[in-house]
Tab-separated table of C-alpha atoms and ligand atoms in Angstrom:
chain	number	residue	atom	x	y	z
A	1	MET	CA	84.930	-100.207	-40.088
A	2	GLU	CA	81.770	-100.623	-37.995
A	3	SER	CA	79.449	-103.563	-38.693
A	4	LEU	CA	76.916	-102.955	-41.467
A	5	GLU	CA	75.108	-106.235	-40.904
A	6	GLY	CA	71.599	-106.189	-42.314
A	7	LYS	CA	72.322	-103.211	-44.584
A	8	SER	CA	71.948	-103.426	-48.356
A	9	ILE	CA	74.250	-101.175	-50.364
A	10	LEU	CA	74.214	-100.484	-54.083
A	11	LEU	CA	77.488	-99.363	-55.642
A	12	ALA	CA	77.010	-97.881	-59.104
A	13	VAL	CA	80.248	-97.590	-61.059
A	14	SER	CA	80.535	-95.446	-64.174
A	15	GLY	CA	83.349	-95.198	-66.697
A	16	GLY	CA	86.296	-93.385	-65.161
A	17	ILE	CA	89.816	-94.514	-64.385
A	18	ALA	CA	89.049	-94.321	-60.642
A	19	ALA	CA	86.650	-97.281	-61.044
A	20	TYR	CA	89.445	-99.498	-59.688
A	21	LYS	CA	89.110	-97.838	-56.251
A	22	MET	CA	85.599	-99.271	-55.959
A	23	ALA	CA	86.989	-102.799	-55.671
A	24	GLU	CA	88.450	-101.837	-52.294
A	25	VAL	CA	85.187	-100.178	-51.257
A	26	ALA	CA	83.149	-103.254	-52.226
A	27	SER	CA	85.537	-105.566	-50.399
A	28	ALA	CA	85.530	-103.486	-47.182
A	29	LEU	CA	81.734	-103.280	-47.181
A	30	ARG	CA	81.419	-107.043	-47.503
A	31	GLN	CA	83.913	-107.506	-44.671
A	32	ALA	CA	81.664	-105.223	-42.612
A	33	ASP	CA	78.862	-107.775	-43.318
A	34	ALA	CA	76.826	-105.534	-45.651
A	35	GLN	CA	74.956	-107.003	-48.627
A	36	VAL	CA	76.701	-105.350	-51.572
A	37	HIS	CA	75.369	-105.211	-55.140
A	38	VAL	CA	77.361	-103.544	-57.892
A	39	LEU	CA	75.927	-101.987	-61.042
A	40	MET	CA	78.157	-100.805	-63.879
A	41	THR	CA	77.767	-98.738	-66.994
A	42	GLU	CA	79.091	-100.297	-70.224
A	43	ASN	CA	81.987	-97.843	-70.170
A	44	ALA	CA	82.940	-98.825	-66.620
A	45	THR	CA	83.531	-102.410	-67.800
A	46	LYS	CA	86.399	-101.079	-69.949
A	47	PHE	CA	88.252	-100.113	-66.733
A	48	ILE	CA	87.386	-103.003	-64.388
A	49	THR	CA	85.509	-106.247	-64.989
A	50	PRO	CA	82.164	-107.287	-63.482
A	51	LEU	CA	83.891	-110.500	-62.424
A	52	THR	CA	86.077	-108.513	-60.000
A	53	PHE	CA	83.008	-107.166	-58.207
A	54	GLU	CA	81.178	-110.507	-58.349
A	55	THR	CA	84.133	-112.199	-56.684
A	56	LEU	CA	84.455	-109.514	-54.016
A	57	THR	CA	80.744	-109.196	-53.181
A	58	GLY	CA	79.503	-112.742	-53.783
A	59	ASN	CA	76.636	-111.206	-55.776
A	60	ARG	CA	75.981	-110.825	-59.463
A	61	CYS	CA	77.150	-107.541	-60.993
A	62	PHE	CA	74.585	-105.952	-63.313
A	63	VAL	CA	75.462	-104.117	-66.532
A	64	ASP	CA	72.662	-104.842	-68.996
A	65	THR	CA	69.160	-103.721	-67.957
A	66	PHE	CA	67.546	-106.320	-70.192
A	67	GLU	CA	69.581	-109.346	-69.164
A	68	LYS	CA	67.387	-111.889	-67.366
A	69	ASP	CA	68.266	-112.839	-63.815
A	70	GLU	CA	66.707	-115.780	-62.007
A	71	ASP	CA	66.739	-114.001	-58.618
A	72	TYR	CA	65.009	-110.817	-59.756
A	73	ASN	CA	62.002	-110.318	-61.996
A	74	VAL	CA	62.984	-106.721	-62.869
A	75	ALA	CA	66.472	-106.340	-61.411
A	76	HIS	CA	66.805	-102.552	-61.426
A	77	ILE	CA	63.507	-102.103	-59.569
A	78	ALA	CA	64.139	-104.900	-57.070
A	79	LEU	CA	67.658	-103.680	-56.275
A	80	ALA	CA	66.438	-100.091	-55.929
A	81	GLN	CA	63.688	-101.148	-53.510
A	82	GLN	CA	65.856	-103.248	-51.209
A	83	ALA	CA	68.747	-100.761	-50.948
A	84	ASP	CA	69.480	-98.744	-47.793
A	85	LEU	CA	71.994	-96.617	-49.688
A	86	MET	CA	73.130	-96.131	-53.264
A	87	MET	CA	76.545	-94.669	-54.020
A	88	ILE	CA	77.371	-93.637	-57.576
A	89	ALA	CA	81.179	-93.579	-57.702
A	90	PRO	CA	83.035	-92.650	-59.741
A	91	ALA	CA	80.281	-90.532	-61.290
A	92	THR	CA	81.259	-89.225	-64.730
A	93	ALA	CA	79.993	-85.929	-66.155
A	94	ASP	CA	77.770	-88.001	-68.459
A	95	VAL	CA	76.096	-89.965	-65.644
A	96	ILE	CA	75.682	-86.816	-63.540
A	97	ALA	CA	73.994	-85.062	-66.497
A	98	LYS	CA	71.660	-88.012	-67.052
A	99	LEU	CA	70.719	-88.296	-63.374
A	100	ALA	CA	70.084	-84.538	-63.155
A	101	HIS	CA	67.613	-84.737	-66.040
A	102	GLY	CA	65.895	-88.038	-65.294
A	103	ILE	CA	67.421	-89.858	-68.247
A	104	ALA	CA	67.292	-93.576	-67.551
A	105	ASP	CA	68.926	-95.593	-70.312
A	106	ASP	CA	71.112	-98.123	-68.532
A	107	MET	CA	71.360	-100.164	-65.354
A	108	VAL	CA	72.908	-97.347	-63.272
A	109	THR	CA	70.526	-94.558	-64.283
A	110	THR	CA	67.316	-96.646	-64.245
A	111	THR	CA	68.117	-97.971	-60.774
A	112	ALA	CA	69.005	-94.497	-59.457
A	113	LEU	CA	65.701	-93.148	-60.755
A	114	ALA	CA	63.805	-95.943	-59.011
A	115	ALA	CA	65.731	-95.791	-55.714
A	116	GLY	CA	64.106	-93.906	-52.841
A	117	CYS	CA	66.977	-94.543	-50.412
A	118	CYS	CA	69.821	-92.181	-49.532
A	119	LYS	CA	71.813	-91.541	-52.745
A	120	MET	CA	75.394	-90.306	-52.822
A	121	VAL	CA	77.286	-89.129	-55.883
A	122	ALA	CA	81.086	-88.937	-56.037
A	123	PRO	CA	82.043	-86.955	-59.173
A	124	ALA	CA	85.408	-87.840	-60.751
A	125	MET	CA	86.664	-86.228	-63.928
A	126	ASN	CA	89.107	-83.755	-65.459
A	127	THR	CA	89.112	-80.330	-63.750
A	128	ALA	CA	87.856	-78.426	-66.812
A	129	MET	CA	84.943	-80.862	-67.207
A	130	LEU	CA	84.152	-80.530	-63.509
A	131	GLU	CA	84.312	-76.735	-63.534
A	132	ASN	CA	82.249	-76.437	-66.692
A	133	PRO	CA	79.061	-74.572	-65.730
A	134	VAL	CA	76.970	-77.372	-67.256
A	135	THR	CA	78.456	-79.919	-64.850
A	136	GLN	CA	78.253	-77.477	-61.933
A	137	ASP	CA	74.563	-76.834	-62.708
A	138	ASN	CA	73.878	-80.549	-62.982
A	139	MET	CA	75.522	-81.199	-59.615
A	140	GLU	CA	73.498	-78.423	-58.037
A	141	THR	CA	70.335	-79.906	-59.533
A	142	LEU	CA	71.234	-83.304	-58.081
A	143	GLY	CA	71.694	-81.663	-54.675
A	144	GLN	CA	68.219	-80.136	-54.985
A	145	TYR	CA	66.805	-83.586	-55.773
A	146	GLY	CA	68.272	-84.886	-52.518
A	147	TYR	CA	71.480	-86.507	-53.758
A	148	GLN	CA	74.433	-86.018	-51.428
A	149	ILE	CA	77.459	-84.826	-53.414
A	150	ILE	CA	80.820	-86.079	-52.145
A	151	PRO	CA	83.372	-83.360	-52.980
A	152	PRO	CA	86.140	-84.544	-55.328
A	153	ASP	CA	89.756	-84.472	-54.167
A	154	THR	CA	92.555	-82.385	-55.614
A	155	GLY	CA	95.700	-84.084	-56.934
A	156	MET	CA	97.200	-85.790	-59.965
A	157	LEU	CA	94.519	-86.642	-62.524
A	158	ALA	CA	94.553	-89.303	-65.233
A	159	CYS	CA	95.228	-86.583	-67.816
A	160	GLN	CA	98.572	-85.941	-66.032
A	161	THR	CA	97.522	-82.534	-64.731
A	162	VAL	CA	97.135	-81.544	-61.110
A	163	GLY	CA	93.681	-80.269	-60.236
A	164	THR	CA	90.334	-80.992	-58.620
A	165	GLY	CA	88.399	-84.000	-59.875
A	166	ARG	CA	89.953	-87.057	-58.227
A	167	LEU	CA	87.687	-89.666	-56.683
A	168	PRO	CA	88.348	-89.529	-52.908
A	169	GLU	CA	90.237	-92.487	-51.435
A	170	PRO	CA	88.181	-95.605	-50.578
A	171	GLN	CA	88.386	-94.861	-46.838
A	172	VAL	CA	86.649	-91.513	-47.373
A	173	LEU	CA	83.839	-93.165	-49.360
A	174	LEU	CA	83.508	-95.800	-46.613
A	175	ASP	CA	83.327	-93.044	-43.987
A	176	TYR	CA	80.390	-91.472	-45.842
A	177	ILE	CA	78.602	-94.836	-45.900
A	178	ALA	CA	79.309	-95.547	-42.205
A	179	TRP	CA	78.139	-92.038	-41.286
A	180	GLN	CA	74.840	-92.728	-42.994
A	181	LEU	CA	74.229	-96.349	-42.017
A	182	ALA	CA	76.325	-97.611	-39.118
A	183	ARG	CA	74.117	-96.390	-36.259
A	184	PRO	CA	70.576	-95.150	-35.665
A	185	LYS	CA	70.699	-91.341	-35.499
A	186	SER	CA	69.909	-91.176	-31.782
A	187	LEU	CA	71.996	-88.005	-31.265
A	188	ASP	CA	70.650	-86.101	-34.249
A	189	GLY	CA	70.819	-82.383	-33.454
A	190	VAL	CA	72.782	-82.962	-30.227
A	191	ARG	CA	76.035	-81.017	-29.790
A	192	VAL	CA	78.847	-83.109	-28.354
A	193	THR	CA	82.277	-81.800	-27.319
A	194	VAL	CA	85.085	-84.285	-26.655
A	195	THR	CA	88.539	-83.421	-25.323
A	196	ALA	CA	91.293	-85.886	-26.148
A	197	GLY	CA	94.995	-86.567	-25.948
A	198	PRO	CA	97.690	-85.099	-23.729
A	199	THR	CA	98.650	-81.469	-23.204
A	200	GLU	CA	102.202	-80.146	-23.438
A	201	GLU	CA	103.699	-77.534	-21.118
A	202	ALA	CA	106.889	-75.896	-22.347
A	203	LEU	CA	109.995	-75.586	-20.182
A	204	ASP	CA	112.259	-74.060	-22.825
A	205	PRO	CA	112.232	-73.969	-26.670
A	206	VAL	CA	113.358	-77.628	-26.732
A	207	ARG	CA	111.634	-79.338	-23.794
A	208	PHE	CA	108.142	-79.765	-22.450
A	209	LEU	CA	106.191	-81.743	-19.831
A	210	THR	CA	103.565	-84.145	-21.123
A	211	ASN	CA	102.166	-87.655	-20.563
A	212	HIS	CA	101.661	-90.872	-22.522
A	213	SER	CA	98.077	-90.228	-23.685
A	214	SER	CA	97.615	-91.129	-27.364
A	215	GLY	CA	94.118	-89.658	-27.738
A	216	LYS	CA	92.694	-93.017	-28.924
A	217	MET	CA	89.830	-93.124	-26.396
A	218	GLY	CA	88.739	-89.549	-27.114
A	219	TYR	CA	88.953	-89.983	-30.884
A	220	ALA	CA	86.861	-93.175	-30.618
A	221	LEU	CA	84.251	-91.252	-28.602
A	222	ALA	CA	84.159	-88.444	-31.170
A	223	ARG	CA	83.635	-90.986	-33.968
A	224	GLU	CA	80.889	-92.807	-32.045
A	225	ALA	CA	79.018	-89.549	-31.376
A	226	MET	CA	79.430	-88.547	-35.049
A	227	LEU	CA	78.021	-91.909	-36.241
A	228	ARG	CA	74.963	-91.354	-34.029
A	229	GLY	CA	74.277	-88.072	-35.814
A	230	ALA	CA	75.694	-85.627	-33.255
A	231	SER	CA	77.386	-82.405	-34.267
A	232	VAL	CA	80.823	-83.051	-32.759
A	233	THR	CA	83.697	-80.787	-31.732
A	234	LEU	CA	86.944	-82.566	-30.870
A	235	ILE	CA	89.389	-80.495	-28.832
A	236	SER	CA	92.614	-82.392	-29.264
A	237	GLY	CA	95.984	-82.098	-27.599
A	238	PRO	CA	99.009	-83.123	-29.705
A	239	SER	CA	98.233	-86.504	-31.303
A	240	THR	CA	99.415	-88.534	-34.277
A	241	LEU	CA	95.941	-89.976	-34.921
A	242	SER	CA	94.120	-89.352	-38.201
A	243	ALA	CA	91.330	-86.790	-38.167
A	244	VAL	CA	87.848	-88.096	-37.384
A	245	PRO	CA	85.626	-87.541	-40.439
A	246	PHE	CA	82.704	-85.117	-40.183
A	247	VAL	CA	84.011	-83.806	-36.868
A	248	ARG	CA	85.180	-80.233	-36.230
A	249	VAL	CA	88.679	-80.396	-34.764
A	250	GLU	CA	90.319	-77.767	-32.634
A	251	ASN	CA	94.002	-78.464	-32.023
A	252	VAL	CA	95.497	-77.202	-28.778
A	253	THR	CA	98.826	-77.682	-27.026
A	254	THR	CA	98.634	-76.485	-23.428
A	255	ALA	CA	96.115	-76.920	-20.606
A	256	LYS	CA	95.414	-73.172	-20.847
A	257	GLU	CA	94.585	-73.468	-24.574
A	258	MET	CA	92.340	-76.455	-23.840
A	259	LEU	CA	90.552	-74.446	-21.134
A	260	HIS	CA	89.956	-71.574	-23.569
A	261	ALA	CA	88.684	-73.950	-26.273
A	262	VAL	CA	86.255	-75.551	-23.780
A	263	GLN	CA	85.137	-72.111	-22.564
A	264	ASP	CA	84.396	-71.059	-26.162
A	265	VAL	CA	82.346	-74.100	-27.074
A	266	LEU	CA	80.594	-74.838	-23.755
A	267	PRO	CA	77.538	-72.591	-24.361
A	268	LYS	CA	76.961	-74.569	-27.598
A	269	THR	CA	77.467	-78.004	-26.000
A	270	ASP	CA	74.844	-80.490	-24.806
A	271	ILE	CA	77.267	-83.293	-23.862
A	272	LEU	CA	80.856	-82.668	-22.721
A	273	ILE	CA	83.193	-85.669	-22.526
A	274	LYS	CA	86.564	-84.827	-20.968
A	275	SER	CA	88.789	-87.741	-21.862
A	276	ALA	CA	91.939	-85.605	-22.242
A	277	ALA	CA	94.864	-86.252	-19.921
A	278	VAL	CA	95.380	-82.620	-18.922
A	279	ALA	CA	98.674	-81.626	-17.309
A	280	ASP	CA	98.119	-80.745	-13.660
A	281	TYR	CA	101.354	-78.730	-13.425
A	282	ARG	CA	103.395	-76.545	-15.770
A	283	PRO	CA	106.838	-74.952	-15.296
A	284	THR	CA	106.465	-71.637	-13.447
A	285	HIS	CA	109.029	-70.078	-15.741
A	286	VAL	CA	109.386	-70.813	-19.472
A	287	TYR	CA	112.959	-70.115	-20.598
A	288	ASP	CA	113.402	-68.158	-23.849
A	289	GLU	CA	116.665	-69.930	-24.606
A	290	LYS	CA	117.596	-73.592	-24.329
A	291	ILE	CA	118.668	-74.487	-20.774
A	292	LYS	CA	122.331	-75.441	-21.004
A	293	LYS	CA	123.921	-78.241	-19.001
A	294	GLY	CA	125.218	-76.906	-15.678
A	295	SER	CA	125.702	-78.510	-12.305
A	296	SER	CA	124.710	-82.122	-11.637
A	297	LYS	CA	121.177	-81.154	-10.496
A	298	LEU	CA	118.485	-78.921	-11.959
A	299	THR	CA	115.401	-77.920	-10.000
A	300	VAL	CA	112.356	-76.878	-11.971
A	301	GLU	CA	109.557	-75.147	-10.138
A	302	LEU	CA	106.038	-76.138	-11.239
A	303	GLU	CA	102.697	-74.419	-10.733
A	304	ARG	CA	99.156	-75.764	-11.005
A	305	THR	CA	97.321	-75.477	-14.293
A	306	ASP	CA	93.633	-74.611	-14.299
A	307	ASP	CA	91.356	-77.560	-13.629
A	308	ILE	CA	89.082	-77.401	-16.662
A	309	LEU	CA	86.345	-79.571	-15.210
A	310	GLU	CA	86.295	-77.506	-12.053
A	311	TRP	CA	85.726	-74.401	-14.203
A	312	VAL	CA	82.931	-76.273	-16.030
A	313	SER	CA	81.289	-77.220	-12.717
A	314	HIS	CA	80.942	-73.498	-11.866
A	315	ASN	CA	79.799	-72.466	-15.330
A	316	ARG	CA	77.557	-75.276	-16.541
A	317	HIS	CA	74.184	-74.513	-18.037
A	318	PRO	CA	70.975	-76.466	-17.379
A	319	GLY	CA	70.703	-79.644	-19.460
A	320	LEU	CA	74.471	-80.016	-19.970
A	321	PHE	CA	75.705	-83.574	-19.402
A	322	VAL	CA	79.316	-83.835	-18.243
A	323	CYS	CA	81.367	-87.021	-18.351
A	324	GLY	CA	84.893	-87.042	-16.911
A	325	PHE	CA	87.655	-89.637	-16.906
A	326	SER	CA	89.743	-90.869	-14.045
A	327	MET	CA	92.944	-92.812	-14.464
A	328	GLU	CA	94.171	-94.285	-11.212
A	329	THR	CA	96.922	-96.529	-9.916
A	330	GLN	CA	95.124	-97.355	-6.633
A	331	ASP	CA	91.635	-97.198	-5.051
A	332	MET	CA	90.083	-96.622	-8.463
A	333	VAL	CA	86.382	-96.618	-7.580
A	334	GLU	CA	86.730	-94.490	-4.418
A	335	ASN	CA	88.986	-91.933	-6.148
A	336	ALA	CA	86.741	-91.753	-9.198
A	337	LYS	CA	83.627	-91.317	-7.039
A	338	SER	CA	85.224	-88.461	-5.166
A	339	LYS	CA	86.083	-86.754	-8.508
A	340	LEU	CA	82.449	-87.323	-9.615
A	341	GLU	CA	81.367	-85.419	-6.489
A	342	SER	CA	84.015	-82.683	-6.372
A	343	LYS	CA	83.828	-81.873	-10.113
A	344	GLU	CA	80.003	-82.171	-10.140
A	345	LEU	CA	79.996	-84.706	-12.958
A	346	ASP	CA	77.068	-86.732	-14.258
A	347	MET	CA	79.318	-89.670	-15.027
A	348	ILE	CA	82.952	-90.696	-14.739
A	349	VAL	CA	84.858	-93.368	-16.641
A	350	ALA	CA	87.487	-94.919	-14.395
A	351	ASN	CA	90.376	-97.190	-15.205
A	352	TYR	CA	93.535	-98.579	-13.703
A	353	LEU	CA	96.663	-97.537	-15.570
A	354	ASN	CA	98.467	-100.757	-14.693
A	355	GLU	CA	95.722	-103.249	-15.614
A	356	PRO	CA	96.615	-105.469	-18.616
A	357	GLY	CA	94.684	-104.273	-21.695
A	358	ALA	CA	94.067	-100.795	-20.239
A	359	GLY	CA	95.988	-97.547	-20.400
A	360	PHE	CA	97.393	-95.112	-22.885
A	361	ALA	CA	98.810	-96.505	-26.081
A	362	VAL	CA	96.859	-99.802	-26.422
A	363	ASP	CA	93.750	-100.254	-28.555
A	364	THR	CA	91.813	-101.850	-25.676
A	365	ASN	CA	90.611	-100.549	-22.343
A	366	VAL	CA	89.154	-101.948	-19.111
A	367	VAL	CA	86.870	-99.345	-17.584
A	368	THR	CA	84.264	-98.919	-14.886
A	369	LEU	CA	81.407	-96.552	-15.683
A	370	ILE	CA	80.273	-94.675	-12.584
A	371	THR	CA	77.178	-92.513	-12.251
A	372	ARG	CA	75.529	-91.226	-9.087
A	373	GLU	CA	73.275	-94.291	-9.039
A	374	ASN	CA	75.386	-97.105	-10.521
A	375	THR	CA	78.865	-98.573	-10.813
A	376	LEU	CA	79.243	-100.716	-13.918
A	377	PRO	CA	82.550	-102.554	-14.459
A	378	LEU	CA	83.073	-103.553	-18.107
A	379	PRO	CA	85.330	-106.366	-19.345
A	380	MET	CA	88.348	-105.648	-21.544
A	381	MET	CA	87.210	-104.493	-24.986
A	382	GLY	CA	88.382	-102.363	-27.923
A	383	LYS	CA	88.366	-98.597	-27.313
A	384	ASP	CA	85.746	-98.247	-30.062
A	385	GLN	CA	83.467	-100.689	-28.188
A	386	VAL	CA	84.126	-98.854	-24.922
A	387	ALA	CA	83.102	-95.642	-26.708
A	388	GLU	CA	79.867	-97.337	-27.812
A	389	ARG	CA	79.038	-98.415	-24.252
A	390	ILE	CA	79.849	-94.975	-22.847
A	391	MET	CA	77.570	-93.292	-25.391
A	392	ASP	CA	74.797	-95.837	-24.614
A	393	ILE	CA	74.915	-94.979	-20.918
A	394	ILE	CA	75.080	-91.231	-21.620
A	395	ALA	CA	71.998	-91.561	-23.852
A	396	ILE	CA	70.080	-93.377	-21.095
A	397	LYS	CA	71.132	-90.899	-18.390
A	398	ARG	CA	70.284	-87.899	-20.566
A	399	SER	CA	66.852	-89.265	-21.386
A	400	GLU	CA	66.225	-89.583	-17.612
A	401	ASN	CA	67.498	-86.105	-16.720
A	402	VAL	CA	67.105	-83.728	-19.644
A	403	PRO	CA	63.292	-83.203	-19.489
A	404	SER	CA	63.357	-82.418	-15.756
A	405	GLN	CA	66.137	-79.854	-16.245
A	406	ARG	CA	64.434	-77.982	-19.055
B	501	LIG	N1	90.981	-82.563	-15.768
B	501	LIG	C1	90.742	-81.268	-16.143
B	501	LIG	N2	91.674	-80.307	-15.928
B	501	LIG	C2	92.834	-80.602	-15.334
B	501	LIG	C3	93.100	-81.930	-14.936
B	501	LIG	C4	92.135	-82.891	-15.170
B	501	LIG	O1	89.660	-80.983	-16.675
B	501	LIG	N3	93.734	-79.644	-15.147
B	501	LIG	C5	89.940	-83.569	-16.042
B	501	LIG	C6	90.398	-84.710	-16.942
B	501	LIG	O2	90.159	-84.405	-18.301
B	501	LIG	C7	89.541	-85.858	-16.452
B	501	LIG	C8	89.290	-85.535	-14.988
B	501	LIG	O3	89.598	-84.164	-14.833
B	501	LIG	O4	88.293	-85.905	-17.089
B	501	LIG	C9	90.139	-86.318	-14.019
B	501	LIG	O5	91.497	-86.186	-14.359
B	501	LIG	P1	92.617	-86.906	-13.498
B	501	LIG	O6	93.945	-86.510	-14.033
B	501	LIG	O7	92.291	-88.365	-13.362
B	501	LIG	O8	92.364	-86.299	-12.067
B	501	LIG	P2	92.789	-84.968	-11.389
B	501	LIG	O9	91.553	-84.180	-11.124
B	501	LIG	O10	93.856	-84.278	-12.176
B	501	LIG	O11	93.339	-85.509	-10.002
B	501	LIG	P3	94.640	-86.439	-9.688
B	501	LIG	O12	95.650	-86.122	-10.811
B	501	LIG	O13	95.073	-85.942	-8.371
B	501	LIG	O14	94.172	-87.840	-9.705
């Protein structure tokens, strides 16, 4: 998870079996260097103890509104004022009803009423309770008061039935928090399209041509843009990576499908980042049946695929920022600069395939960021940090160019 240093987060836990999941959330937030304070309802303490949260967060866990604390004069007001975000999870039907109607009779509800920060509610309960119109109305009311409702998952519930009402997994709750707090929203309202991963070109029903791209760099870029508030479309070739939260994903297989996906989304794109390793050639003929073993040699004829960036260069609209990638095995900077020119790019990210710490499957990369004015070699760093640096440079370049192009 991204660093949350300097952020103060309130976790409010109410009395549902899923309360145990909040221990993992609290622990991960502390490891991300956030200040974490946990509040519990009386009922929540029947499922998990305050001591668990105190040990994980290093801070006192509050249950009783009237208990004196030497650090805070009026704890629920002080905690509410210092928080950057309050997450009520799991939120029972009872707590949701109270919050919707301004009832403030315990530590969780008084603090929520006093908190002016971003407030998120993660309902967790039996399906019938959740679907009851009273609960639905209360959730809608909370939405109108500015609470963000985190949709409950579907699956096995504590009552041994399968239905909707499960608290989402800790990672999902952490994603919501990171989305809100991890970065300033410098790309709010900006539409970013990222292509990622390899493409596959079929030869017969069994075989295809592809490359070693894992998609890690592109997925890291999509996440970074999402954290900065952009509306992100990820056009992904075949990849085993987990989906990037809050990002619209379009799965494609071939270079042709990737071209069509880019063509569809380009008019609604402000920043296009083409990190995909697109196949340059595909078999001229795709066999309907499996090619059987024959003589000792087999010749396969290949034809060029469309160059997607070349198509973009002829169809770009004013204000569009285009960043390409260039993976080389020799003369990296010269080759990348000539692609910057020929594909009419605003920026290109170049790397050597054979450099230690760079390349396809590893979590690190060693890149050089090249624009028309500058060549900036970066040291080896994680692909998520590379994504951060790339987005920083794109933000600077856009701020220089966008007004003059409008
Ligand atoms: N690219 C593309 N369409 C293709 C091939 C590549 O849009 N059919 C894009 C890649 O996504 C990347 C950039 O072009 O952003 C450079 O890709 P690369 O494979 O390094 O270069 P090529 O242009 O294919 O040239 P070469 O393979 O000869 O180095």
